[in-house]
Short mmCIF file of C-alpha atoms and ligand atoms in Angstrom, two decimals:
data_model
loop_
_atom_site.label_atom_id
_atom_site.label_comp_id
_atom_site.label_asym_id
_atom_site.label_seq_id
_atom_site.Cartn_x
_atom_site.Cartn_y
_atom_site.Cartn_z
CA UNK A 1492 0.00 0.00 0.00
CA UNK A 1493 1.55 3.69 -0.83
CA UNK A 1494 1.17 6.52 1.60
CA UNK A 1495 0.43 10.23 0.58
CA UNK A 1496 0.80 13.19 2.48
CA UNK A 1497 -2.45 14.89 2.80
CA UNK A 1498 -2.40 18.46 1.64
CA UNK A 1499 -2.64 20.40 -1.48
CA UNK A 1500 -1.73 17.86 -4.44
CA UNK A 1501 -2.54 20.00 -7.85
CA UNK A 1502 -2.74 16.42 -9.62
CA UNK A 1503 -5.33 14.80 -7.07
CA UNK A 1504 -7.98 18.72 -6.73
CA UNK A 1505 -10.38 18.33 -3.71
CA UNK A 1506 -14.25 17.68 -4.33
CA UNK A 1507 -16.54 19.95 -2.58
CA UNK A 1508 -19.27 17.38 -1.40
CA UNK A 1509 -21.97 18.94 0.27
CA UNK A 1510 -21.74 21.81 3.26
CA UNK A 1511 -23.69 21.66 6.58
CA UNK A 1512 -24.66 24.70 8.41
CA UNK A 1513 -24.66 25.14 12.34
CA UNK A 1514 -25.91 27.78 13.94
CA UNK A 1515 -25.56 29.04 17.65
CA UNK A 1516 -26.87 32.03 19.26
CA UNK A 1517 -23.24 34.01 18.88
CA UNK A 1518 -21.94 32.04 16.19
CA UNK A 1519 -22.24 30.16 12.59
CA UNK A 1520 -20.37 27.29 11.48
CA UNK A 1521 -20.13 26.62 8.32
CA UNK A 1522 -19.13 22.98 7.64
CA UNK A 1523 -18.01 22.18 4.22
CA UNK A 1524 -17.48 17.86 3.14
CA UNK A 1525 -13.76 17.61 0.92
CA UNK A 1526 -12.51 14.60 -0.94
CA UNK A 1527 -9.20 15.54 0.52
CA UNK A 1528 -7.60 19.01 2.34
CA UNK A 1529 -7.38 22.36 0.19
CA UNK A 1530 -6.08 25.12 -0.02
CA UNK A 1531 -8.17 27.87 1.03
CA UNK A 1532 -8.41 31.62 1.59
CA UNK A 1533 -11.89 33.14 3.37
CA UNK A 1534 -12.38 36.92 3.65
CA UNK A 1535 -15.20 39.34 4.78
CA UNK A 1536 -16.69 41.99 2.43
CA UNK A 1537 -19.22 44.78 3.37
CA UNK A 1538 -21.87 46.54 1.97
CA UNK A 1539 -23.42 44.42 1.40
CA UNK A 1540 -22.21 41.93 4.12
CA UNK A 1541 -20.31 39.03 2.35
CA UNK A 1542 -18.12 36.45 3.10
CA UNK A 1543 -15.88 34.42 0.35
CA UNK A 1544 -14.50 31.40 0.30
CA UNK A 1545 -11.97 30.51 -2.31
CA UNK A 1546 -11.06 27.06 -2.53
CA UNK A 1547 -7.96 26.31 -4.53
CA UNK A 1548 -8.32 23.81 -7.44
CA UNK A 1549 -11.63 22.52 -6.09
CA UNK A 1550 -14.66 20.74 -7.84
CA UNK A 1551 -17.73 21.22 -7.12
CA UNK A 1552 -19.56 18.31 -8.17
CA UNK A 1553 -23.45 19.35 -7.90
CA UNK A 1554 -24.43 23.18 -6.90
CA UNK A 1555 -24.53 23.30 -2.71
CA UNK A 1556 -27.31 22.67 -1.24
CA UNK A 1557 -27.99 23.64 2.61
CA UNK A 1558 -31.28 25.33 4.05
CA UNK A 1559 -30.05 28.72 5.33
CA UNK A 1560 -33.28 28.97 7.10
CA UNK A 1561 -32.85 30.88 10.60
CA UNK A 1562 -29.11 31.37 9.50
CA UNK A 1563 -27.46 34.44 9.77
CA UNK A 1564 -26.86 33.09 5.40
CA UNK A 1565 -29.44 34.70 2.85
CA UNK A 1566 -27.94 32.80 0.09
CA UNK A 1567 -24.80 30.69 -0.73
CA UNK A 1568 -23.78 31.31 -4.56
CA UNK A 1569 -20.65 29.32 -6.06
CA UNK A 1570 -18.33 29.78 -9.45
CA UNK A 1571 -15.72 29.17 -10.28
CA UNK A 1572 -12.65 32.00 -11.38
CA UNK A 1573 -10.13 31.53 -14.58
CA UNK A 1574 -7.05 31.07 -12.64
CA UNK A 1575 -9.18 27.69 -11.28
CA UNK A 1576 -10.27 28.73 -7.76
CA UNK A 1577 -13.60 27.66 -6.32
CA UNK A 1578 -15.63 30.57 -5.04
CA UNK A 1579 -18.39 30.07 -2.99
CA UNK A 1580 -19.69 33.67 -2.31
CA UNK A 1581 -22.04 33.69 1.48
CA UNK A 1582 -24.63 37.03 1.48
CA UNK A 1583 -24.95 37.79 4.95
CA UNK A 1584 -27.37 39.26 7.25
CA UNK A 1585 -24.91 40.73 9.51
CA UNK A 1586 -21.73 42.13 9.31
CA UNK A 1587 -19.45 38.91 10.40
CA UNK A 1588 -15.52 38.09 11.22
CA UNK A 1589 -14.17 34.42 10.41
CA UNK A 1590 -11.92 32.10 11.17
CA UNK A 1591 -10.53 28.60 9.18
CA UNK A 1592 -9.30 25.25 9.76
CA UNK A 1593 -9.52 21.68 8.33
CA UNK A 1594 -10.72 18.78 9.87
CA UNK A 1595 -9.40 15.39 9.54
CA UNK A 1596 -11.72 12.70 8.86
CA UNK A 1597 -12.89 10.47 12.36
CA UNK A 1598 -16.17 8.17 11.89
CA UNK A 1599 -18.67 10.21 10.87
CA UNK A 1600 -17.30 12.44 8.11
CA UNK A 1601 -14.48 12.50 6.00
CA UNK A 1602 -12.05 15.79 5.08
CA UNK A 1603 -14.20 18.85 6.28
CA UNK A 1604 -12.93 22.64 6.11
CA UNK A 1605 -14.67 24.62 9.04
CA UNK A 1606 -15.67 28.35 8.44
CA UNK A 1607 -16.42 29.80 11.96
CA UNK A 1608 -18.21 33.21 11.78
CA UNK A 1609 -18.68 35.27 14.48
CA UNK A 1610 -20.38 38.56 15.16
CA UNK A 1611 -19.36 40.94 18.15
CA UNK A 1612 -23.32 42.22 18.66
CA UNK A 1613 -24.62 38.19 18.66
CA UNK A 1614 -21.48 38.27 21.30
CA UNK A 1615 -23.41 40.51 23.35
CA UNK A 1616 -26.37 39.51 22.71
CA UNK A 1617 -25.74 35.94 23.90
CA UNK A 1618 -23.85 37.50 27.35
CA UNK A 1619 -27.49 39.61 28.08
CA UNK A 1620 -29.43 36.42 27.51
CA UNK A 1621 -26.62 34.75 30.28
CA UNK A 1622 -27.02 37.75 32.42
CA UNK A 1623 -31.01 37.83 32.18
CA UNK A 1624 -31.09 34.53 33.99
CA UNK A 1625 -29.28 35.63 36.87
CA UNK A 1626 -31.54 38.72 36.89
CA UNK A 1627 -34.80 36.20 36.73
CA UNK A 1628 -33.38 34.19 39.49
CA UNK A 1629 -32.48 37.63 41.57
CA UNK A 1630 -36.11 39.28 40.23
CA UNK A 1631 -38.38 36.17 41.95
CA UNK A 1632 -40.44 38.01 44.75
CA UNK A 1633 -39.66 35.77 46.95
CA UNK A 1634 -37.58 38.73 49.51
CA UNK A 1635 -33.70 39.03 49.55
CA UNK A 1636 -33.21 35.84 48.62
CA UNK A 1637 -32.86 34.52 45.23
CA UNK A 1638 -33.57 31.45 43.05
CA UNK A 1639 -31.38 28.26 42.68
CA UNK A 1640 -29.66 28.11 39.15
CA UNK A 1641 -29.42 24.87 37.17
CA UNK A 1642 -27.19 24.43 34.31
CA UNK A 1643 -28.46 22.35 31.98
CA UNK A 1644 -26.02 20.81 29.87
CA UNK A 1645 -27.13 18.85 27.00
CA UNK A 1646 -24.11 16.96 25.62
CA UNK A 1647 -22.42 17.25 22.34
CA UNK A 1648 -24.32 18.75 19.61
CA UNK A 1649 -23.72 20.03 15.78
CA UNK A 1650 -21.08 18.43 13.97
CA UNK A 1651 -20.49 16.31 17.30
CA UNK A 1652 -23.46 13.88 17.42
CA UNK A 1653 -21.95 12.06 20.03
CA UNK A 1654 -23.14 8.36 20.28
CA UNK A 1655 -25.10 6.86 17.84
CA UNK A 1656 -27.88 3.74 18.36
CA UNK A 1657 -28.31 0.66 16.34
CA UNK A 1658 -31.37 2.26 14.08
CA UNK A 1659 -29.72 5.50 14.11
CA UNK A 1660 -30.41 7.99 17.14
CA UNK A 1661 -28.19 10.65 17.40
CA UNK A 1662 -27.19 10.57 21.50
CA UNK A 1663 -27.26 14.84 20.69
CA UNK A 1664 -30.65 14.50 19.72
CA UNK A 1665 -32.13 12.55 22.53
CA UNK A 1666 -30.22 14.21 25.18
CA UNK A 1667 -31.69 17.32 24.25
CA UNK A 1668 -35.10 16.45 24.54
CA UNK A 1669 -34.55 15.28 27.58
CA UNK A 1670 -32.44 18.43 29.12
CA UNK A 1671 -35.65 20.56 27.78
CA UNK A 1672 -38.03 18.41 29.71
CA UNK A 1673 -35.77 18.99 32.58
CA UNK A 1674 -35.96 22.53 31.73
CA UNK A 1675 -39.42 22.69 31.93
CA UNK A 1676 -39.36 20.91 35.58
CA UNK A 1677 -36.74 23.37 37.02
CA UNK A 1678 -39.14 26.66 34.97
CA UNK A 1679 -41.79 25.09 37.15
CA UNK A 1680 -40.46 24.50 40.82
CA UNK A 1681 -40.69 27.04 43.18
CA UNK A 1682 -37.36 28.67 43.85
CA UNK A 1683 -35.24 27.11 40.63
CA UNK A 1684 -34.51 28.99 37.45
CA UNK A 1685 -32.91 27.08 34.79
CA UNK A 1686 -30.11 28.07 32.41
CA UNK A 1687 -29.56 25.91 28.93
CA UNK A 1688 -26.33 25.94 28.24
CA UNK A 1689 -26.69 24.56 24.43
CA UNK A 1690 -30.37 25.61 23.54
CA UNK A 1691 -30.41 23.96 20.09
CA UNK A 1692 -28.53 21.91 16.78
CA UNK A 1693 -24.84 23.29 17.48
CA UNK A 1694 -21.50 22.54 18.91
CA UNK A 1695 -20.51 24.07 22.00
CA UNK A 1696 -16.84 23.72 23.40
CA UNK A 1697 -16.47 21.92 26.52
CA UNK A 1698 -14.79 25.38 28.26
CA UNK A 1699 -17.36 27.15 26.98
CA UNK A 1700 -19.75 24.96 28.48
CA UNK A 1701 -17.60 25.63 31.93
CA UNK A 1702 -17.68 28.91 31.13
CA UNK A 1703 -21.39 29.95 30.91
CA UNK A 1704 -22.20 28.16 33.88
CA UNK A 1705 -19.47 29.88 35.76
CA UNK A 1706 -20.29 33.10 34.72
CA UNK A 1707 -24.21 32.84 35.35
CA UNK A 1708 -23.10 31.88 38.84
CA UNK A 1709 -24.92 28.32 38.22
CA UNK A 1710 -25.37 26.20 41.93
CA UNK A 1711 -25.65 23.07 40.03
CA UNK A 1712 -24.02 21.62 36.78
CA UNK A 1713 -25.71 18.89 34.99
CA UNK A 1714 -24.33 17.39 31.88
CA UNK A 1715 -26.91 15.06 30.35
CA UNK A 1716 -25.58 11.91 28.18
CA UNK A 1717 -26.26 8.41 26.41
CA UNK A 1718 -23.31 5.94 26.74
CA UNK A 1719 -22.66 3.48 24.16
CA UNK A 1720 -20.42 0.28 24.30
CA UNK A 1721 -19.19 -2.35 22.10
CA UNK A 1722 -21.47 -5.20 23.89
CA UNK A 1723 -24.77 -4.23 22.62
CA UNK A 1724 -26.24 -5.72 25.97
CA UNK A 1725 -24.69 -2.78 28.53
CA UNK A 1726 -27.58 -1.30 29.87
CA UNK A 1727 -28.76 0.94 32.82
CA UNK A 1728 -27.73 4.84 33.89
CA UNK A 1729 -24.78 6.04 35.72
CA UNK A 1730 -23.97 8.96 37.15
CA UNK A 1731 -20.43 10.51 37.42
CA UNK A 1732 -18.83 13.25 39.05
CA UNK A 1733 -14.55 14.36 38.41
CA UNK A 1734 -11.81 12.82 39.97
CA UNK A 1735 -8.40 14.36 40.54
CA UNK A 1736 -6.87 11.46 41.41
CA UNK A 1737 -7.24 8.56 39.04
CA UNK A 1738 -10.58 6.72 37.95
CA UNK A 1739 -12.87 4.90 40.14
CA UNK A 1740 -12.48 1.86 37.00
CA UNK A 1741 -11.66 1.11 34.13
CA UNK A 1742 -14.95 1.81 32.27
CA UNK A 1743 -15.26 5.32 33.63
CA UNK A 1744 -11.71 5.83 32.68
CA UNK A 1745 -12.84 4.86 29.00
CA UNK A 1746 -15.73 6.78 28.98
CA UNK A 1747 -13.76 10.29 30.30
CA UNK A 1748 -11.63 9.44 27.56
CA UNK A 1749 -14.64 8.96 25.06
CA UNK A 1750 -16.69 12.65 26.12
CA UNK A 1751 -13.46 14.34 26.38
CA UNK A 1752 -13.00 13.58 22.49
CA UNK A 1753 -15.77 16.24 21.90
CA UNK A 1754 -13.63 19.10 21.41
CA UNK A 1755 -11.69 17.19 18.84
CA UNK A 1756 -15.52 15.69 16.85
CA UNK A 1757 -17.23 18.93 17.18
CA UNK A 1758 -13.99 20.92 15.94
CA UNK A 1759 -12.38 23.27 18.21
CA UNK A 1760 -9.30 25.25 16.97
CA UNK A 1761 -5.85 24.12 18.15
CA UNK A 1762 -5.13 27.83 18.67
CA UNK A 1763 -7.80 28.01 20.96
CA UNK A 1764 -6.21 25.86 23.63
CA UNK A 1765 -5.61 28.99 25.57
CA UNK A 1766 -5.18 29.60 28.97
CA UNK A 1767 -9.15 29.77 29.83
CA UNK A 1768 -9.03 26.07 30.74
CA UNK A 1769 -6.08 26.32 32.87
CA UNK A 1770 -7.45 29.18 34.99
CA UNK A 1771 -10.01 27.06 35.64
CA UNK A 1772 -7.68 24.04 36.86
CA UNK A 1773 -6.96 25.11 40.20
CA UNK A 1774 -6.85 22.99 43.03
CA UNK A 1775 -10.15 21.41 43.26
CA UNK A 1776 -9.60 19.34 46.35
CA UNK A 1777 -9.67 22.37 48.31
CA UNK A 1778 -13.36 23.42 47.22
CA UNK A 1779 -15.50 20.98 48.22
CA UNK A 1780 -17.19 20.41 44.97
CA UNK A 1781 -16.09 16.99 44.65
CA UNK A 1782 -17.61 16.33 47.59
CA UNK A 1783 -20.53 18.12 46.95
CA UNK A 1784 -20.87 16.63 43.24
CA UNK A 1785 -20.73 13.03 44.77
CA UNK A 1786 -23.28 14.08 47.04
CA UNK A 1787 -25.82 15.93 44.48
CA UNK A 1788 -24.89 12.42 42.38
CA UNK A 1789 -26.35 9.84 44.48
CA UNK A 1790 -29.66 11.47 45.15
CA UNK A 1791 -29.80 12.04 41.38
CA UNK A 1792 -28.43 8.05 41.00
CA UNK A 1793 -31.31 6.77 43.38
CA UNK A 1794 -34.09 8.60 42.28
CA UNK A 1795 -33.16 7.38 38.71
CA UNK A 1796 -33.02 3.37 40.01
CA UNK A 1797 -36.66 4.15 40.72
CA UNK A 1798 -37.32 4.65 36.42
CA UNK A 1799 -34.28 2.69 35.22
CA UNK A 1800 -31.77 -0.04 35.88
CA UNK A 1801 -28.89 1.05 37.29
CA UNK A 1802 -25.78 0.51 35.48
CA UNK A 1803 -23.61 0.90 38.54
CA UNK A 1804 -25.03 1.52 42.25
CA UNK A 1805 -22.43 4.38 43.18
CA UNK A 1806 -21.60 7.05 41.34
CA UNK A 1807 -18.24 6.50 39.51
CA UNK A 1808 -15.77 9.35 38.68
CA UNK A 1809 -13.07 10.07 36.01
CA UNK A 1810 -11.58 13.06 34.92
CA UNK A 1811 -14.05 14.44 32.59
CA UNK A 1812 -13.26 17.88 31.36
CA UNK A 1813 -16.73 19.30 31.58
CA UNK A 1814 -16.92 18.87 35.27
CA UNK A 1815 -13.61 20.91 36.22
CA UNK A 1816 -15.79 23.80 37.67
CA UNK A 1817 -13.73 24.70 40.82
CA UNK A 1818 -16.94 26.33 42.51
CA UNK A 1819 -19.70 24.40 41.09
CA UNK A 1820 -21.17 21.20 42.23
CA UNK A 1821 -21.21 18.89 38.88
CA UNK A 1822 -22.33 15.84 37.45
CA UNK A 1823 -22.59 14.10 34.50
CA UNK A 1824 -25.67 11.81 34.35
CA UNK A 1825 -25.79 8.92 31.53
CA UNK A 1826 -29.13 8.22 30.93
CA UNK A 1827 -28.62 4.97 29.33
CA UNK A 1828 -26.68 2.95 27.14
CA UNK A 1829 -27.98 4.18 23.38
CA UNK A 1830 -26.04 1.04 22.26
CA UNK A 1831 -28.31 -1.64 23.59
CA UNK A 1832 -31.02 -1.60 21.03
CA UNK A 1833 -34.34 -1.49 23.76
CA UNK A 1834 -32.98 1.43 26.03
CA UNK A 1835 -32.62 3.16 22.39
CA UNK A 1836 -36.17 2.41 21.96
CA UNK A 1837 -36.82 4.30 25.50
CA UNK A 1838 -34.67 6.78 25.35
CA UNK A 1839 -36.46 7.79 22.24
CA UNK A 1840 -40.12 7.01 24.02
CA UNK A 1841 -41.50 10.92 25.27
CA UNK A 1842 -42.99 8.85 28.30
CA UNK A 1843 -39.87 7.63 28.97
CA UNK A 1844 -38.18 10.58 28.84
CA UNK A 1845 -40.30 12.41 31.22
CA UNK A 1846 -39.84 9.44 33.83
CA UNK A 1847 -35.58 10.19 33.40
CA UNK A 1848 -36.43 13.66 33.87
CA UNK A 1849 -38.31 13.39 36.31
CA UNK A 1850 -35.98 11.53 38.47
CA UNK A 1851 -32.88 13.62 37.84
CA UNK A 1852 -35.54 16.33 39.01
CA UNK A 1853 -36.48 14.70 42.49
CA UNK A 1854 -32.36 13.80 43.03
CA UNK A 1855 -32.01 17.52 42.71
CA UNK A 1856 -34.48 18.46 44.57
CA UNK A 1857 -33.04 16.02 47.42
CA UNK A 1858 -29.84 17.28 47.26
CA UNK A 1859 -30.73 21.06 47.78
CA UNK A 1860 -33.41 20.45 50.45
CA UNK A 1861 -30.00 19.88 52.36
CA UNK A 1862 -27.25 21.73 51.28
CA UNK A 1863 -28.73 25.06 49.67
CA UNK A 1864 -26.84 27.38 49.25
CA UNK A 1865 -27.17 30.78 51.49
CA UNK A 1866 -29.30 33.95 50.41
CA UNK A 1867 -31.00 31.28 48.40
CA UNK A 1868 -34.71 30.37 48.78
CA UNK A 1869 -34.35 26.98 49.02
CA UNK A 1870 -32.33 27.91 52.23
CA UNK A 1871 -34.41 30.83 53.82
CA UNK A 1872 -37.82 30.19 52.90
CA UNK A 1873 -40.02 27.36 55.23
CA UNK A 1874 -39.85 25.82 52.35
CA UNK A 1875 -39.61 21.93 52.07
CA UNK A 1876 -39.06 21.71 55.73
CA UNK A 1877 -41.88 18.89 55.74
CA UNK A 1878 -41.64 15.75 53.13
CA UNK A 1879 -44.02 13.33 52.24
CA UNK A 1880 -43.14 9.84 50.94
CA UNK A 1881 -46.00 8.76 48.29
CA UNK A 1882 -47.36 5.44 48.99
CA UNK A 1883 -49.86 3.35 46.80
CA UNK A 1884 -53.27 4.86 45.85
CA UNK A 1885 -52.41 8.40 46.66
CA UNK A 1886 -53.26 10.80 44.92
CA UNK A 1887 -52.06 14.49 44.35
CA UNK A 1888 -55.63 15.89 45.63
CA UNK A 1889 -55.75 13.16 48.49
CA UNK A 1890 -51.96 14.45 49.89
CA UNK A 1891 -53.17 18.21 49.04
CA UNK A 1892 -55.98 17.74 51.38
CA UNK A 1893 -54.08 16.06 54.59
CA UNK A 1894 -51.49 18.93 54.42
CA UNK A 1895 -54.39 21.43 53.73
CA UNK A 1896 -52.64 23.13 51.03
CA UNK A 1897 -53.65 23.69 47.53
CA UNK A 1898 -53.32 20.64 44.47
CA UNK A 1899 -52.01 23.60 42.78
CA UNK A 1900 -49.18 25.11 45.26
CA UNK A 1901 -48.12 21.15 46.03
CA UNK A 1902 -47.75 20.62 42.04
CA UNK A 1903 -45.86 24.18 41.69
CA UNK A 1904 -43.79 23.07 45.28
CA UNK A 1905 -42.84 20.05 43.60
CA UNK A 1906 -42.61 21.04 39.34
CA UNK A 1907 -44.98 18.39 38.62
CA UNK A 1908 -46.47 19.02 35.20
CA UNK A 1909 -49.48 16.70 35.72
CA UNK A 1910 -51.09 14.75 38.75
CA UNK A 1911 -49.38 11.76 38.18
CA UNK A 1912 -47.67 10.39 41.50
CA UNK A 1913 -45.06 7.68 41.35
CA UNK A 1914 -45.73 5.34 44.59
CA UNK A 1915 -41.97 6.35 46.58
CA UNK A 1916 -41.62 9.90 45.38
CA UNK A 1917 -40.51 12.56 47.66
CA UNK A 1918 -42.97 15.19 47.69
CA UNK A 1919 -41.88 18.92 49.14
CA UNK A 1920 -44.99 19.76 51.37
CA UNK A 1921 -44.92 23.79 51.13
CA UNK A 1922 -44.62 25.92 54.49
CA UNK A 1923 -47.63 28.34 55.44
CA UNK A 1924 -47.56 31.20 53.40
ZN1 ZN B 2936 -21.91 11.80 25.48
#
C-alpha cells in the first residue's frame, strides 16, 4: 500500500461534497465535506455583508445545497474564477468576522474545512441572555433571597453527534429532549430557574460549556448523556462526578476518555487551547465540589433506580473535562446505554423521557433540600421543611388535602407538570404562606 501526504496535491484537486450549516446564538459554522484538504483563503466583504470562500483547485460536483433557514446566510452562490479557484460567495445578514481550519476525517465524516463566523453584537447579545437569567433568578419576589440556578447541559451537539444507536439515534438529539423536559421541571419548581447551556442543533466547546455556567453563577451543573459500548447488551444509567486522582475503574476511565474527544468531533481550533481552561484548573480538592458533586450524584443516582436499571449503584468518577468547575457542584448523568437496542427504543419514548427527567428532578431536589446554598430560597424560605413519601393509591388531591394546602401550590412546590404520583416519590410539602 503507498502513503500520501495529505495536503494540497494540484494532480489529485479536492471535491466539494456537500456543506452543513450550524448555527448558535453568537456564532455560525459553516461545515463544508472535501474529498481531501485544500487550499483555502476566506475573507469578509461589506456593503453588502459578504463572506468568500476561495477554494484552490476545487470541484464542485453538484451546486450546494444547505437550508439557510434561521441562519445568519441569505444565500450561498458558487463559481468558479479563470485562474481555477472555487468561489463560494455567502450574502450575509450581519456584518461577520471568520476564522478557518480543516478537519481530519474520524467516523462520521471524512475531510471537512470549518468556516467559523462570528459577530461581536450576537457576542453581546448571547452574554445579556446569560445575564437575564441571573436577573430572573435575583427578580423572583420571593424577599432578599434569590432562586437556585441549574445548568443544563445537553451533551455534544452540531457536527459532534456524540453516540449513535443501532437504528440510528443521534445521543445529541435525545439528550436534548430530555435536558428541555428537565428545563421545563426546574421553569416550574418554586425557587429554581434554569439556564440551557446549548439551547439547540450546534456545537458548543467543553470550556465554553464551563464557562457559561461559571459566569451565570450556576449552583448546580448537569451534563446530560447516552453511553454506548461495544457489547450491545450494557444497559442501565450512571452517574459521574470528576476525579483528581485517578478513575474509580476502568470503564469510567474509558468513557472520560470517550466525552473528552468532543472538542476534537465537534472541531475546536488548536489555537484556541488557551489559557481559559487552565485558569479554571486550580486545586479542586480544596473546594468541596467533589464532595458536593458526589453528594448531588447519588440522590440524582437513586431517584433514577426508581425509572431505570442502574448501570452501577455508586456514582463512579473520572476526569471528565466538563466537570472541572472549581466552585460548582457537577455531574454528569448517563441516561442509558444508546447502544443496547431497547434502552434506544426508550430513550427515544417521550414517556420515557419524562420518567428520566423526572428523576434527575427529584435527586435535585433532594440534594438542595439539604445543602442550599445561602441567600437562596431553598435555604431561607419554610420551604420543604416537611416531606411526604407517596405510597400506593395516593393521589395528588388526596396528599393536598391532609397537608391542607392547595393541588395547585403542592404541584408548583414540587414542578410536577401533571397529577401523576409515582408510589416512593418525595414530595416537598410547602410551608404556610
Ligand atoms: Zn456523550
Amino acid at each position: 500500500m503507498l502513503l500520501f501526504l495529505v495536503g494540497a496535491d494540484p494532480a489529485m484537486a479536492s471535491s466539494v461534497e456537500g456543506v452543513r450549516l450550524w448555527q448558535a446564538p453568537d456564532s455560525l459554522r459553516l461545515v463544508f465535506d472535501l474529498s481531501d484538504g485544500v487550499d483555502h483563503e476566506v475573507f469578509e466583504l461589506d456593503d453588502p455583508d459578504r463572506v468568500v470562500v476561495d477554494l484552490e483547485g476545487a470541484e464542485l460536483e453538484e451546486a450546494l445545497e444547505a437550508s439557510t433557514e434561521d441562519t445568519w446566510v441569505e444565500e450561498i452562490r458558487s463559481g468558479r474564477h479563470g485562474d481555477g479557484r472555487l468561489r463560494v460567495v455567502l450574502d450575509m445578514e450581519r456584518s461577520v468576522s471568520s476564522k478557518t481550519f480543516l478537519l481530519e476525517p474520524n467516523e462520521e465524516y471524512g475531510h471537512r474545512l470549518v468556516v467559523d463566523l462570528t459577530s461581536e453584537s450576537a457576542k453581546e447579545e448571547e452574554q445579556d441572555s446569560l445575564m437575564e437569567v441571573v436577573r430572573e433568578a435575583e427578580e423572583n419576589q420571593q424577599g432578599e433571597n434569590r432562586d437556585l440556578i441549574i445548568a443544563i447541559d445537553a451533551g455534544h451537539g452540531g457536527e459532534d453527534p456524540g453516540a449513535r444507536g443501532p437504528s440510528g439515534t443521534h445521543e445529541k438529539d435525545v439528550v436534548m429532549q430530555i435536558a428541555r423536559r428537565l428545563e421545563k421541571r426546574v421553569e416550574a419548581a418554586e425557587g429554581m430557574t434554569p439556564l440551557m447551556i446549548r439551547d439547540g442543533d450546534y456545537f458548543v466547546a467543553l470550556r465554553d460549556r464551563l464557562r457559561k455556567a461559571r459566569e451565570a453563577k450556576a449552583d448546580l451543573f448537569v451534563s446530560i448523556h447516552a453511553d454506548a459500548f461495544e457489547n450491545s447488551r450494557a444497559h442501565g444509567s450512571s452517574v459521574y462526578a470528576l476525579s483528581q486522582n485517578g478513575a474509580t475503574s476502568e470503564a469510567a476511565k474509558r468513557l472520560a476518555k470517550s466525552e473528552n474527544e468532543a472538542d476534537l468531533i465537534g472541531g475546536v481550533r488548536l489555537d484556541d487551547k488557551d489559557e481559559t481552561l487552565a485558569s479554571v484548573l486550580m486545586d479542586l480538592s480544596q473546594t468541596g465540589a467533589i464532595e458536593a458533586s458526589l453528594n448531588v450524584g447519588q440522590e440524582v443516582l437513586e431517584n433514577m433506580g426508581g425509572v431505570n436499571e442502574l448501570h452501577k449503584s455508586d456514582v463512579e468518577q473520572a476526569a471528565f473535562m466538563v466537570l472541572k468547575s472549581p466552585d460548582i457542584p457537577s455531574i454528569l448523568v448517563e441516561t442509558a446505554f444508546l447502544s443496547n437496542p431497547s434502552e434506544e427504543q426508550r430513550l427515544r419514548s417521550s414517556a420515557h423521557q419524562k420518567k428520566l427527567a423526572a428523576s434527575m428532578m427529584s435527586g435535585i431536589r433532594s440534594y438542595f433540600r439539604d445543602n442550599a446554598p445561602p441567600g437562596t430560597v431553598w435555604a431561607e424560605k419554610d420551604f420543604g421543611t416537611a416531606e411526604h413519601v407517596v405510597s400506593n393509591g395516593e393521589t395528588l388531591s388526596s396528599i393536598a388535602q391532609d397537608y391542607r394546602v392547595s393541588p395547585g401550590r403542592l404541584r408548583s412546590a414540587n414542578g410536577l407538570d401533571d397529577d401523576m404520583l409515582r408510589a416512593g416519590t418525595t414530595l416537598d410539602i410547602p410551608g404556610g404562606s
